[in-house]
PDB file of C-alpha atoms in Angstrom:
ATOM      1  CA  GLU A   1       5.752  -5.285 -14.017  1.00  0.00           C
ATOM      2  CA  GLU A   2       2.383  -6.857 -15.041  1.00  0.00           C
ATOM      3  CA  TYR A   3       2.172  -4.337 -17.873  1.00  0.00           C
ATOM      4  CA  GLU A   4       5.688  -5.211 -19.011  1.00  0.00           C
ATOM      5  CA  LYS A   5       4.702  -9.032 -19.128  1.00  0.00           C
ATOM      6  CA  ALA A   6       1.372  -8.250 -21.168  1.00  0.00           C
ATOM      7  CA  ILE A   7       3.178  -6.112 -23.656  1.00  0.00           C
ATOM      8  CA  PHE A   8       5.909  -8.734 -24.196  1.00  0.00           C
ATOM      9  CA  LEU A   9       3.210 -11.550 -24.557  1.00  0.00           C
ATOM     10  CA  SER A  10       0.961  -9.404 -26.833  1.00  0.00           C
ATOM     11  CA  HIS A  11       3.662  -8.452 -29.135  1.00  0.00           C
ATOM     12  CA  ASN A  12       2.702 -10.479 -31.999  1.00  0.00           C
ATOM     13  CA  ASP A  13      -0.869  -9.881 -31.971  1.00  0.00           C
ATOM     14  CA  GLU A  14      -0.987  -7.438 -34.964  1.00  0.00           C
ATOM     15  CA  TYR A  15      -0.555  -4.659 -32.633  1.00  0.00           C
ATOM     16  CA  THR A  16      -4.108  -4.348 -31.267  1.00  0.00           C
ATOM     17  CA  ASN A  17      -3.586  -5.475 -27.652  1.00  0.00           C
ATOM     18  CA  THR A  18      -0.147  -4.360 -27.458  1.00  0.00           C
ATOM     19  CA  ALA A  19      -1.033  -0.777 -28.198  1.00  0.00           C
ATOM     20  CA  LEU A  20      -3.728  -0.796 -25.527  1.00  0.00           C
ATOM     21  CA  PHE A  21      -1.487  -2.357 -22.869  1.00  0.00           C
ATOM     22  CA  CYS A  22       0.784   0.517 -23.759  1.00  0.00           C
ATOM     23  CA  THR A  23      -1.598   3.225 -23.470  1.00  0.00           C
ATOM     24  CA  ASN A  24      -2.967   1.671 -19.972  1.00  0.00           C
ATOM     25  CA  TYR A  25       0.620   1.348 -18.736  1.00  0.00           C
ATOM     26  CA  GLY A  26       1.170   4.874 -19.866  1.00  0.00           C
ATOM     27  CA  GLN A  27      -1.686   6.091 -17.826  1.00  0.00           C
ATOM     28  CA  ALA A  28      -0.521   4.219 -14.765  1.00  0.00           C
ATOM     29  CA  THR A  29       2.960   5.723 -15.151  1.00  0.00           C
ATOM     30  CA  PHE A  30       1.629   9.153 -15.699  1.00  0.00           C
ATOM     31  CA  ALA A  31      -0.498   8.679 -12.396  1.00  0.00           C
ATOM     32  CA  ALA A  32       2.707   7.888 -10.551  1.00  0.00           C
ATOM     33  CA  ALA A  33       4.347  11.033 -12.083  1.00  0.00           C
ATOM     34  CA  ASP A  34       6.956   8.833 -13.862  1.00  0.00           C
ATOM     35  CA  HIS A  35       6.661  11.185 -16.985  1.00  0.00           C
ATOM     36  CA  ARG A  36       9.707   9.845 -18.877  1.00  0.00           C
ATOM     37  CA  ARG A  37       8.428   6.276 -18.935  1.00  0.00           C
ATOM     38  CA  ALA A  38       4.808   7.678 -19.757  1.00  0.00           C
ATOM     39  CA  ARG A  39       5.981   9.503 -22.539  1.00  0.00           C
ATOM     40  CA  GLU A  40       7.916   6.510 -23.924  1.00  0.00           C
ATOM     41  CA  LEU A  41       4.885   4.414 -23.518  1.00  0.00           C
ATOM     42  CA  PHE A  42       2.428   6.764 -25.228  1.00  0.00           C
ATOM     43  CA  LEU A  43       4.831   7.016 -28.256  1.00  0.00           C
ATOM     44  CA  GLN A  44       5.027   3.442 -28.406  1.00  0.00           C
ATOM     45  CA  ALA A  45       1.399   2.985 -28.274  1.00  0.00           C
ATOM     46  CA  ASN A  46       0.861   5.685 -30.977  1.00  0.00           C
ATOM     47  CA  ASN A  47       3.168   4.037 -33.200  1.00  0.00           C
ATOM     48  CA  LEU A  48       1.362   0.739 -32.816  1.00  0.00           C
ATOM     49  CA  TYR A  49      -2.025   2.377 -33.447  1.00  0.00           C
ATOM     50  CA  GLU A  50      -0.633   3.425 -36.654  1.00  0.00           C
ATOM     51  CA  HIS A  51      -0.495  -0.130 -37.740  1.00  0.00           C
ATOM     52  CA  CYS A  52      -3.855  -1.505 -36.677  1.00  0.00           C
ATOM     53  CA  TRP A  53      -7.627  -0.976 -36.607  1.00  0.00           C
ATOM     54  CA  ASN A  54      -8.071  -0.570 -32.907  1.00  0.00           C
ATOM     55  CA  LEU A  55      -9.469   2.694 -31.691  1.00  0.00           C
ATOM     56  CA  ASN A  56      -9.776   1.700 -27.987  1.00  0.00           C
ATOM     57  CA  GLY A  57      -7.233   3.926 -26.066  1.00  0.00           C
ATOM     58  CA  ARG A  58      -6.105   5.748 -29.241  1.00  0.00           C
ATOM     59  CA  SER A  59      -7.436   9.060 -28.251  1.00  0.00           C
ATOM     60  CA  LEU A  60      -5.704   8.798 -24.896  1.00  0.00           C
ATOM     61  CA  ALA A  61      -2.271   8.200 -26.421  1.00  0.00           C
ATOM     62  CA  CYS A  62      -2.689  11.386 -28.629  1.00  0.00           C
ATOM     63  CA  ALA A  63      -3.984  13.441 -25.869  1.00  0.00           C
ATOM     64  CA  TYR A  64      -1.054  12.409 -23.358  1.00  0.00           C
ATOM     65  CA  LEU A  65       1.476  13.180 -26.166  1.00  0.00           C
ATOM     66  CA  ALA A  66      -0.253  16.556 -26.632  1.00  0.00           C
ATOM     67  CA  TYR A  67       0.087  17.368 -23.184  1.00  0.00           C
ATOM     68  CA  TYR A  68       3.968  16.268 -23.265  1.00  0.00           C
ATOM     69  CA  ASP A  69       4.459  18.046 -26.389  1.00  0.00           C
ATOM     70  CA  ALA A  70       2.908  21.398 -25.094  1.00  0.00           C
ATOM     71  CA  SER A  71       4.956  21.003 -21.934  1.00  0.00           C
ATOM     72  CA  ASP A  72       8.079  20.870 -24.068  1.00  0.00           C
ATOM     73  CA  GLY A  73       6.957  24.148 -25.967  1.00  0.00           C
ATOM     74  CA  ASN A  74       6.180  22.203 -29.092  1.00  0.00           C
ATOM     75  CA  LYS A  75       2.803  23.816 -29.319  1.00  0.00           C
ATOM     76  CA  GLN A  76       2.194  23.171 -33.097  1.00  0.00           C
ATOM     77  CA  ILE A  77       2.673  19.526 -32.621  1.00  0.00           C
ATOM     78  CA  ALA A  78       0.725  19.365 -29.350  1.00  0.00           C
ATOM     79  CA  LEU A  79      -2.177  21.094 -31.338  1.00  0.00           C
ATOM     80  CA  ARG A  80      -2.033  18.437 -34.060  1.00  0.00           C
ATOM     81  CA  ARG A  81      -1.984  15.815 -31.454  1.00  0.00           C
ATOM     82  CA  LEU A  82      -4.962  17.082 -29.729  1.00  0.00           C
ATOM     83  CA  GLN A  83      -6.827  17.342 -32.733  1.00  0.00           C
ATOM     84  CA  GLU A  84      -6.118  13.900 -33.408  1.00  0.00           C
ATOM     85  CA  ALA A  85      -7.231  12.867 -30.233  1.00  0.00           C
ATOM     86  CA  LEU A  86     -10.732  14.591 -30.547  1.00  0.00           C
ATOM     87  CA  HIS A  87     -10.864  12.888 -33.990  1.00  0.00           C
ATOM     88  CA  PHE A  88     -10.339   9.342 -32.454  1.00  0.00           C
ATOM     89  CA  MET A  89     -12.379  10.367 -29.440  1.00  0.00           C
ATOM     90  CA  GLU A  90     -15.390  11.045 -32.000  1.00  0.00           C
ATOM     91  CA  LEU A  91     -14.935   7.474 -33.636  1.00  0.00           C
ATOM     92  CA  TYR A  92     -14.727   5.646 -30.355  1.00  0.00           C
ATOM     93  CA  SER A  93     -17.098   7.141 -27.995  1.00  0.00           C
ATOM     94  CA  SER A  94     -16.415   5.931 -24.513  1.00  0.00           C
ATOM     95  CA  PRO A  95     -17.126   8.015 -21.574  1.00  0.00           C
ATOM     96  CA  LEU A  96     -14.101   6.943 -19.952  1.00  0.00           C
ATOM     97  CA  GLU A  97     -11.828   8.076 -22.854  1.00  0.00           C
ATOM     98  CA  GLN A  98     -13.967  11.293 -23.353  1.00  0.00           C
ATOM     99  CA  GLY A  99     -13.582  12.230 -19.665  1.00  0.00           C
ATOM    100  CA  ILE A 100      -9.805  11.756 -19.801  1.00  0.00           C
ATOM    101  CA  VAL A 101      -9.417  13.654 -22.998  1.00  0.00           C
ATOM    102  CA  TYR A 102     -11.167  16.591 -21.158  1.00  0.00           C
ATOM    103  CA  PHE A 103      -8.855  15.934 -18.298  1.00  0.00           C
ATOM    104  CA  ILE A 104      -5.935  16.493 -20.522  1.00  0.00           C
ATOM    105  CA  MET A 105      -7.460  19.358 -22.209  1.00  0.00           C
ATOM    106  CA  ALA A 106      -7.956  21.303 -18.707  1.00  0.00           C
ATOM    107  CA  GLN A 107      -4.383  20.225 -18.109  1.00  0.00           C
ATOM    108  CA  LEU A 108      -3.463  21.904 -21.483  1.00  0.00           C
ATOM    109  CA  LYS A 109      -5.440  24.933 -20.694  1.00  0.00           C
ATOM    110  CA  ARG A 110      -3.295  25.444 -17.671  1.00  0.00           C
ATOM    111  CA  VAL A 111       0.011  24.674 -19.403  1.00  0.00           C
ATOM    112  CA  CYS A 112      -0.651  26.800 -22.613  1.00  0.00           C
ATOM    113  CA  GLN A 113      -1.451  30.352 -21.827  1.00  0.00           C
ATOM    114  CA  ASN A 114      -0.688  31.370 -25.563  1.00  0.00           C
ATOM    115  CA  GLY A 115      -0.037  29.991 -28.745  1.00  0.00           C
ATOM    116  CA  PRO A 116      -2.041  27.600 -30.920  1.00  0.00           C
ATOM    117  CA  VAL A 117      -3.288  25.305 -28.382  1.00  0.00           C
ATOM    118  CA  ALA A 118      -4.558  28.171 -26.137  1.00  0.00           C
ATOM    119  CA  ASP A 119      -6.265  29.528 -29.224  1.00  0.00           C
ATOM    120  CA  PHE A 120      -7.872  26.108 -30.019  1.00  0.00           C
ATOM    121  CA  LEU A 121      -9.036  25.885 -26.390  1.00  0.00           C
ATOM    122  CA  SER A 122     -11.131  28.789 -26.295  1.00  0.00           C
ATOM    123  CA  GLU A 123     -13.489  27.875 -23.768  1.00  0.00           C
ATOM    124  CA  PRO A 124     -12.637  28.633 -20.021  1.00  0.00           C
ATOM    125  CA  LEU A 125     -10.925  26.036 -17.921  1.00  0.00           C
ATOM    126  CA  SER A 126     -14.183  25.349 -16.060  1.00  0.00           C
ATOM    127  CA  TYR A 127     -15.771  24.131 -19.240  1.00  0.00           C
ATOM    128  CA  TYR A 128     -13.161  21.454 -19.655  1.00  0.00           C
ATOM    129  CA  ARG A 129     -13.055  20.762 -16.047  1.00  0.00           C
ATOM    130  CA  GLU A 130     -16.657  20.286 -15.759  1.00  0.00           C
ATOM    131  CA  LEU A 131     -16.910  18.312 -18.914  1.00  0.00           C
ATOM    132  CA  GLY A 132     -14.346  15.831 -17.532  1.00  0.00           C
ATOM    133  CA  ILE A 133     -15.843  15.504 -14.192  1.00  0.00           C
ATOM    134  CA  SER A 134     -19.367  14.764 -15.568  1.00  0.00           C
ATOM    135  CA  LEU A 135     -17.904  12.007 -17.847  1.00  0.00           C
ATOM    136  CA  LEU A 136     -15.760  10.443 -15.182  1.00  0.00           C
ATOM    137  CA  GLU A 137     -18.193  10.674 -12.050  1.00  0.00           C
ATOM    138  CA  ASN A 138     -19.565   7.258 -12.758  1.00  0.00           C
ATOM    139  CA  ILE A 139     -16.377   5.546 -13.456  1.00  0.00           C
ATOM    140  CA  PRO A 140     -14.838   3.679 -10.565  1.00  0.00           C
ATOM    141  CA  GLY A 141     -11.416   4.610  -9.754  1.00  0.00           C
ATOM    142  CA  ALA A 142     -11.282   7.725 -11.966  1.00  0.00           C
ATOM    143  CA  TYR A 143      -8.537   9.367 -10.030  1.00  0.00           C
ATOM    144  CA  GLU A 144      -8.600  12.389 -12.584  1.00  0.00           C
ATOM    145  CA  ILE A 145     -11.762  13.611 -10.868  1.00  0.00           C
ATOM    146  CA  ASN A 146      -9.724  14.456  -7.806  1.00  0.00           C
ATOM    147  CA  ILE A 147      -7.183  16.408  -9.731  1.00  0.00           C
ATOM    148  CA  LEU A 148     -10.020  18.335 -11.787  1.00  0.00           C
ATOM    149  CA  ASN A 149     -11.685  19.368  -8.440  1.00  0.00           C
ATOM    150  CA  GLN A 150      -8.294  21.041  -7.468  1.00  0.00           C
ATOM    151  CA  PHE A 151      -8.223  23.279 -10.684  1.00  0.00           C
ATOM    152  CA  ILE A 152      -9.551  26.686 -10.134  1.00  0.00           C
ATOM    153  CA  ALA A 153     -11.121  28.192 -13.356  1.00  0.00           C
TER     154      ALA A 153
END
């Protein structure tokens, strides 16, 4: 509810804060397994990022959308989104965002057994898992570590 209010109040800020609020809200709904709403929020965020200079959260929106595209079998689109996520991750170097992108890459490694995403993610699952954990271990509240610790390489 607070995210909804923040998105409404920031709607006229030239997209900058609204995009980030949508991304953060998407992460919260992803964690709560409300995947329909999470996908909507990441799509909304991605559309808003197209119209602003803000990079904060952009790699996350792309990475989560790559996960959803791959889960739907749209692996070519998932690969494009993953590549965009990595591009924006390089431009905005936040350990939190990097860790979450590697968390999503580990998720993609599990979901995509073949095809372009599997070919692109050529390292073993343990590689993405360990990178994600090492980047997130000093971030308070990073629940993704618990999930990554459950992954068996």
